[in-house]
mmCIF file of C-alpha atoms in Angstrom:
data_model
loop_
_atom_site.group_PDB
_atom_site.id
_atom_site.type_symbol
_atom_site.label_atom_id
_atom_site.label_comp_id
_atom_site.label_asym_id
_atom_site.label_seq_id
_atom_site.Cartn_x
_atom_site.Cartn_y
_atom_site.Cartn_z
ATOM 1 C CA LYS A 26 -244.295 -130.757 6.427
ATOM 2 C CA ALA A 27 -248.274 -131.112 7.770
ATOM 3 C CA GLY A 28 -250.782 -132.434 5.257
ATOM 4 C CA VAL A 29 -253.834 -130.874 4.253
ATOM 5 C CA THR A 30 -256.049 -130.807 7.375
ATOM 6 C CA GLN A 31 -259.950 -130.797 7.550
ATOM 7 C CA THR A 32 -262.330 -129.765 10.355
ATOM 8 C CA PRO A 33 -264.569 -130.968 11.568
ATOM 9 C CA ARG A 34 -263.969 -134.648 10.812
ATOM 10 C CA TYR A 35 -267.737 -135.519 11.538
ATOM 11 C CA LEU A 36 -270.743 -133.762 11.355
ATOM 12 C CA ILE A 37 -274.595 -134.511 11.790
ATOM 13 C CA LYS A 38 -276.939 -131.994 10.788
ATOM 14 C CA THR A 39 -280.682 -131.996 10.280
ATOM 15 C CA ARG A 40 -282.582 -131.563 6.950
ATOM 16 C CA GLY A 41 -283.056 -127.762 6.185
ATOM 17 C CA GLN A 42 -279.916 -126.758 8.089
ATOM 18 C CA GLN A 43 -276.837 -125.205 6.736
ATOM 19 C CA VAL A 44 -273.224 -126.305 7.385
ATOM 20 C CA THR A 45 -269.690 -124.788 7.064
ATOM 21 C CA LEU A 46 -266.559 -127.099 6.537
ATOM 22 C CA SER A 47 -262.928 -126.004 6.619
ATOM 23 C CA CYS A 48 -259.922 -126.846 4.891
ATOM 24 C CA SER A 49 -256.098 -125.802 5.704
ATOM 25 C CA PRO A 50 -253.871 -126.935 2.629
ATOM 26 C CA ILE A 51 -250.340 -127.963 2.851
ATOM 27 C CA SER A 52 -247.977 -124.817 3.416
ATOM 28 C CA GLY A 53 -247.419 -123.097 0.113
ATOM 29 C CA HIS A 54 -249.854 -124.520 -1.741
ATOM 30 C CA ARG A 55 -252.283 -121.972 -3.359
ATOM 31 C CA SER A 56 -254.837 -124.128 -5.047
ATOM 32 C CA VAL A 57 -257.723 -125.707 -3.058
ATOM 33 C CA SER A 58 -260.277 -127.816 -4.756
ATOM 34 C CA TRP A 59 -263.567 -129.704 -3.017
ATOM 35 C CA TYR A 60 -264.980 -133.152 -3.819
ATOM 36 C CA GLN A 61 -268.042 -134.893 -2.653
ATOM 37 C CA GLN A 62 -267.649 -138.832 -2.060
ATOM 38 C CA THR A 63 -270.788 -140.979 -2.132
ATOM 39 C CA PRO A 64 -271.149 -144.891 -2.612
ATOM 40 C CA GLY A 65 -273.628 -144.281 -5.341
ATOM 41 C CA GLN A 66 -271.915 -141.317 -7.571
ATOM 42 C CA GLY A 67 -268.391 -141.845 -6.361
ATOM 43 C CA LEU A 68 -265.942 -138.725 -6.091
ATOM 44 C CA GLN A 69 -267.424 -135.966 -7.863
ATOM 45 C CA PHE A 70 -265.849 -132.510 -8.189
ATOM 46 C CA LEU A 71 -267.372 -129.763 -6.481
ATOM 47 C CA PHE A 72 -265.463 -126.591 -7.158
ATOM 48 C CA GLU A 73 -261.770 -125.215 -7.114
ATOM 49 C CA TYR A 74 -260.204 -121.678 -5.633
ATOM 50 C CA PHE A 75 -257.036 -119.972 -6.243
ATOM 51 C CA SER A 76 -256.002 -116.771 -4.986
ATOM 52 C CA GLU A 77 -259.285 -116.180 -3.372
ATOM 53 C CA THR A 78 -260.863 -116.656 -6.615
ATOM 54 C CA GLN A 79 -263.142 -119.612 -7.870
ATOM 55 C CA ARG A 80 -261.498 -121.225 -10.927
ATOM 56 C CA ASN A 81 -263.740 -123.874 -11.917
ATOM 57 C CA LYS A 82 -267.098 -125.178 -10.457
ATOM 58 C CA GLY A 83 -268.734 -128.591 -11.053
ATOM 59 C CA ASN A 84 -272.093 -129.540 -11.665
ATOM 60 C CA PHE A 85 -273.832 -128.969 -8.130
ATOM 61 C CA PRO A 86 -276.726 -126.794 -7.321
ATOM 62 C CA GLY A 87 -275.950 -123.328 -5.882
ATOM 63 C CA ARG A 88 -276.733 -124.499 -2.422
ATOM 64 C CA PHE A 89 -273.115 -125.533 -2.599
ATOM 65 C CA SER A 90 -270.702 -122.701 -2.284
ATOM 66 C CA GLY A 91 -267.331 -122.019 -1.045
ATOM 67 C CA ARG A 92 -264.632 -119.485 -0.530
ATOM 68 C CA GLN A 93 -260.822 -119.047 -0.109
ATOM 69 C CA PHE A 94 -258.890 -116.596 2.371
ATOM 70 C CA SER A 95 -255.870 -114.878 1.768
ATOM 71 C CA ASN A 96 -254.094 -117.628 3.655
ATOM 72 C CA SER A 97 -255.279 -120.101 1.121
ATOM 73 C CA ARG A 98 -257.647 -121.695 3.648
ATOM 74 C CA SER A 99 -260.872 -122.555 2.200
ATOM 75 C CA GLU A 100 -264.197 -123.196 3.506
ATOM 76 C CA MET A 101 -267.150 -124.615 1.588
ATOM 77 C CA ASN A 102 -270.803 -124.233 2.889
ATOM 78 C CA VAL A 103 -274.168 -126.113 2.044
ATOM 79 C CA SER A 104 -277.095 -124.526 2.434
ATOM 80 C CA THR A 105 -280.847 -125.892 3.166
ATOM 81 C CA LEU A 106 -279.445 -129.442 3.628
ATOM 82 C CA GLU A 107 -281.048 -132.581 2.077
ATOM 83 C CA LEU A 108 -280.739 -136.225 3.034
ATOM 84 C CA GLY A 109 -278.989 -136.615 -0.094
ATOM 85 C CA ASP A 110 -276.119 -134.217 1.047
ATOM 86 C CA SER A 111 -274.840 -137.006 3.305
ATOM 87 C CA ALA A 112 -271.670 -137.728 1.767
ATOM 88 C CA LEU A 113 -267.703 -137.500 2.761
ATOM 89 C CA TYR A 114 -266.358 -134.028 1.464
ATOM 90 C CA LEU A 115 -262.656 -133.919 0.652
ATOM 91 C CA CYS A 116 -260.477 -131.076 0.295
ATOM 92 C CA ALA A 117 -257.249 -131.263 -1.995
ATOM 93 C CA SER A 118 -254.707 -128.770 -2.178
ATOM 94 C CA ALA A 119 -251.907 -128.311 -4.909
ATOM 95 C CA ARG A 120 -248.755 -126.125 -5.880
ATOM 96 C CA THR A 121 -248.995 -123.203 -8.364
ATOM 97 C CA GLY A 122 -248.711 -124.903 -11.664
ATOM 98 C CA SER A 123 -248.439 -128.702 -10.469
ATOM 99 C CA TYR A 124 -251.236 -130.993 -11.375
ATOM 100 C CA GLU A 125 -250.452 -133.051 -8.254
ATOM 101 C CA GLN A 126 -253.565 -132.754 -5.777
ATOM 102 C CA TYR A 127 -252.936 -133.904 -2.181
ATOM 103 C CA PHE A 128 -256.249 -134.800 -0.283
ATOM 104 C CA GLY A 129 -256.943 -134.143 3.416
ATOM 105 C CA PRO A 130 -258.789 -136.988 5.451
ATOM 106 C CA GLY A 131 -262.383 -135.668 4.769
ATOM 107 C CA THR A 132 -265.329 -134.435 6.680
ATOM 108 C CA ARG A 133 -268.145 -137.065 7.033
ATOM 109 C CA LEU A 134 -271.377 -135.002 7.208
ATOM 110 C CA THR A 135 -274.513 -136.786 7.860
ATOM 111 C CA VAL A 136 -277.938 -135.378 7.281
ATOM 112 C CA THR A 137 -280.754 -136.758 9.254
ATOM 113 C CA GLY B 5 -268.866 -134.301 -20.642
ATOM 114 C CA GLU B 6 -265.564 -135.911 -19.497
ATOM 115 C CA ASN B 7 -266.282 -139.498 -18.416
ATOM 116 C CA VAL B 8 -263.836 -142.066 -16.832
ATOM 117 C CA GLU B 9 -264.571 -145.931 -16.543
ATOM 118 C CA GLN B 10 -263.078 -147.969 -14.428
ATOM 119 C CA HIS B 11 -262.280 -151.908 -14.290
ATOM 120 C CA PRO B 12 -262.923 -154.329 -12.559
ATOM 121 C CA SER B 13 -264.860 -152.880 -9.620
ATOM 122 C CA THR B 14 -263.411 -155.717 -7.280
ATOM 123 C CA LEU B 15 -260.024 -157.347 -7.568
ATOM 124 C CA SER B 16 -258.892 -160.233 -5.438
ATOM 125 C CA VAL B 17 -255.400 -161.719 -5.609
ATOM 126 C CA GLN B 18 -252.926 -163.778 -3.874
ATOM 127 C CA GLU B 19 -250.051 -162.256 -2.018
ATOM 128 C CA GLY B 20 -247.195 -161.852 -4.468
ATOM 129 C CA ASP B 21 -249.377 -162.035 -7.627
ATOM 130 C CA SER B 22 -249.858 -159.004 -9.838
ATOM 131 C CA ALA B 23 -252.778 -156.784 -10.249
ATOM 132 C CA VAL B 24 -254.112 -154.772 -13.046
ATOM 133 C CA ILE B 25 -256.596 -152.251 -13.246
ATOM 134 C CA LYS B 26 -257.842 -150.368 -16.083
ATOM 135 C CA CYS B 27 -259.453 -147.212 -17.198
ATOM 136 C CA THR B 28 -260.818 -145.558 -20.224
ATOM 137 C CA TYR B 29 -261.322 -141.782 -20.766
ATOM 138 C CA SER B 30 -263.782 -139.917 -23.228
ATOM 139 C CA ASP B 31 -262.305 -136.568 -23.435
ATOM 140 C CA SER B 32 -259.129 -136.615 -25.907
ATOM 141 C CA ALA B 33 -258.026 -133.301 -24.327
ATOM 142 C CA SER B 34 -257.327 -134.846 -21.143
ATOM 143 C CA ASN B 35 -253.434 -134.721 -20.346
ATOM 144 C CA TYR B 36 -252.895 -135.815 -16.883
ATOM 145 C CA PHE B 37 -253.748 -139.258 -15.255
ATOM 146 C CA PRO B 38 -253.365 -139.711 -11.627
ATOM 147 C CA TRP B 39 -253.856 -142.783 -9.480
ATOM 148 C CA TYR B 40 -255.058 -142.564 -5.785
ATOM 149 C CA LYS B 41 -255.191 -145.279 -3.105
ATOM 150 C CA GLN B 42 -257.708 -144.908 -0.477
ATOM 151 C CA GLU B 43 -257.888 -146.929 2.775
ATOM 152 C CA LEU B 44 -260.822 -147.084 5.129
ATOM 153 C CA GLY B 45 -261.382 -143.775 6.924
ATOM 154 C CA LYS B 46 -258.770 -141.771 5.173
ATOM 155 C CA GLY B 47 -258.487 -139.616 2.236
ATOM 156 C CA PRO B 48 -257.100 -140.704 -1.255
ATOM 157 C CA GLN B 49 -253.487 -140.661 -1.333
ATOM 158 C CA LEU B 50 -251.667 -139.915 -4.838
ATOM 159 C CA ILE B 51 -249.603 -143.214 -5.523
ATOM 160 C CA ILE B 52 -248.647 -142.460 -9.125
ATOM 161 C CA ASP B 53 -249.573 -140.354 -11.997
ATOM 162 C CA ILE B 54 -248.757 -139.930 -15.777
ATOM 163 C CA ARG B 55 -248.646 -136.999 -18.319
ATOM 164 C CA SER B 56 -250.219 -137.582 -21.772
ATOM 165 C CA ASN B 57 -246.560 -137.086 -23.332
ATOM 166 C CA VAL B 58 -245.314 -140.107 -21.483
ATOM 167 C CA GLY B 59 -246.389 -143.945 -22.248
ATOM 168 C CA GLU B 60 -245.083 -145.402 -19.065
ATOM 169 C CA LYS B 61 -244.092 -144.596 -15.666
ATOM 170 C CA LYS B 62 -242.734 -146.947 -12.988
ATOM 171 C CA ASP B 63 -242.032 -146.525 -9.327
ATOM 172 C CA GLN B 64 -240.736 -149.428 -7.327
ATOM 173 C CA ARG B 65 -243.626 -152.211 -7.662
ATOM 174 C CA ILE B 66 -246.186 -149.610 -9.278
ATOM 175 C CA ALA B 67 -246.361 -148.719 -13.125
ATOM 176 C CA VAL B 68 -248.858 -146.745 -15.188
ATOM 177 C CA THR B 69 -249.394 -147.076 -19.038
ATOM 178 C CA LEU B 70 -251.016 -144.742 -21.217
ATOM 179 C CA ASN B 71 -252.293 -145.660 -24.599
ATOM 180 C CA LYS B 72 -253.569 -142.031 -26.118
ATOM 181 C CA THR B 73 -254.671 -143.194 -29.405
ATOM 182 C CA ALA B 74 -257.254 -145.925 -27.335
ATOM 183 C CA LYS B 75 -257.607 -143.646 -24.337
ATOM 184 C CA HIS B 76 -257.023 -146.122 -22.211
ATOM 185 C CA PHE B 77 -254.612 -145.897 -19.008
ATOM 186 C CA SER B 78 -253.824 -148.964 -16.626
ATOM 187 C CA LEU B 79 -252.191 -149.685 -13.130
ATOM 188 C CA HIS B 80 -249.960 -152.328 -12.573
ATOM 189 C CA ILE B 81 -248.950 -153.518 -9.232
ATOM 190 C CA THR B 82 -246.333 -156.292 -8.751
ATOM 191 C CA GLU B 83 -245.569 -158.452 -5.991
ATOM 192 C CA THR B 84 -248.752 -157.543 -3.976
ATOM 193 C CA GLN B 85 -248.642 -157.484 -0.451
ATOM 194 C CA PRO B 86 -251.723 -157.447 2.061
ATOM 195 C CA GLU B 87 -251.061 -153.706 3.057
ATOM 196 C CA ASP B 88 -251.899 -152.853 -0.827
ATOM 197 C CA SER B 89 -255.324 -153.782 0.212
ATOM 198 C CA ALA B 90 -257.511 -150.669 -0.546
ATOM 199 C CA VAL B 91 -259.604 -148.894 -2.985
ATOM 200 C CA TYR B 92 -257.983 -147.407 -5.970
ATOM 201 C CA PHE B 93 -259.232 -144.756 -7.979
ATOM 202 C CA CYS B 94 -257.905 -143.608 -11.400
ATOM 203 C CA ALA B 95 -258.640 -139.846 -12.512
ATOM 204 C CA ALA B 96 -258.166 -137.827 -15.717
ATOM 205 C CA SER B 97 -258.099 -133.886 -15.910
ATOM 206 C CA TYR B 98 -259.880 -132.425 -18.544
ATOM 207 C CA LYS B 99 -259.258 -129.026 -18.441
ATOM 208 C CA ARG B 100 -255.935 -127.480 -19.701
ATOM 209 C CA GLY B 101 -254.454 -124.969 -17.284
ATOM 210 C CA SER B 102 -256.731 -125.969 -14.632
ATOM 211 C CA GLN B 103 -255.335 -127.528 -11.189
ATOM 212 C CA GLY B 104 -258.720 -128.922 -10.359
ATOM 213 C CA ASN B 105 -261.253 -130.753 -12.394
ATOM 214 C CA LEU B 106 -260.305 -134.124 -11.885
ATOM 215 C CA ILE B 107 -262.549 -136.923 -13.254
ATOM 216 C CA PHE B 108 -262.597 -140.159 -11.088
ATOM 217 C CA GLY B 109 -263.535 -143.598 -11.969
ATOM 218 C CA LYS B 110 -265.840 -145.653 -9.675
ATOM 219 C CA GLY B 111 -263.000 -147.377 -7.890
ATOM 220 C CA THR B 112 -261.704 -150.597 -7.522
ATOM 221 C CA LYS B 113 -261.613 -152.554 -4.324
ATOM 222 C CA LEU B 114 -258.255 -154.745 -4.375
ATOM 223 C CA SER B 115 -258.002 -157.461 -1.796
ATOM 224 C CA VAL B 116 -254.713 -159.043 -1.361
ATOM 225 C CA LYS B 117 -254.987 -162.588 0.550
ATOM 226 C CA PRO B 118 -252.047 -163.584 2.434
#
């Protein structure tokens, strides 16, 4: 069974631009969560989607948004990029009713 | 809000020795405690987890213990091998009925010297 896939793996953007990251969950998993990982703040929860609905949201500004499609694939968008948004963005998926989350390899975003 | 403290931040052991990483959580409503291993350039890999109704769980060389009263949980790795070298994260899930909302510790960099 294929794991969680994320595209692109690496991205370089300029401050003020916007970016869209994509995540394909493990087949059959309907829950997708997004996390930001930085050396200073560690792993922080962004939001969670289930059946195309945002179920939970972390403490991030409104510039961070996401959505989920009917096939459970998810995208997250960051608008008006800031230098501090440079991070590894991780996507995790889970089966319905399970607490176990499986992470993808992440997208390394660099904002210059 | 929920907070997870993890210690130590770095740990160096000789191959064959045991390694112990400890975490504490703040929200007594937390009911799920996973441990992840992250190697360089990869996403976190779930290695073991424990639910709040269980005190201990083992999987070969890895074990996790949970003390709900003290709000402590620990990862024990026995007979360490060089391939155990990685960053380990503990986490707690504090929202009942939610599959997201993992709150992570800051991580422990484990180095196993051959």
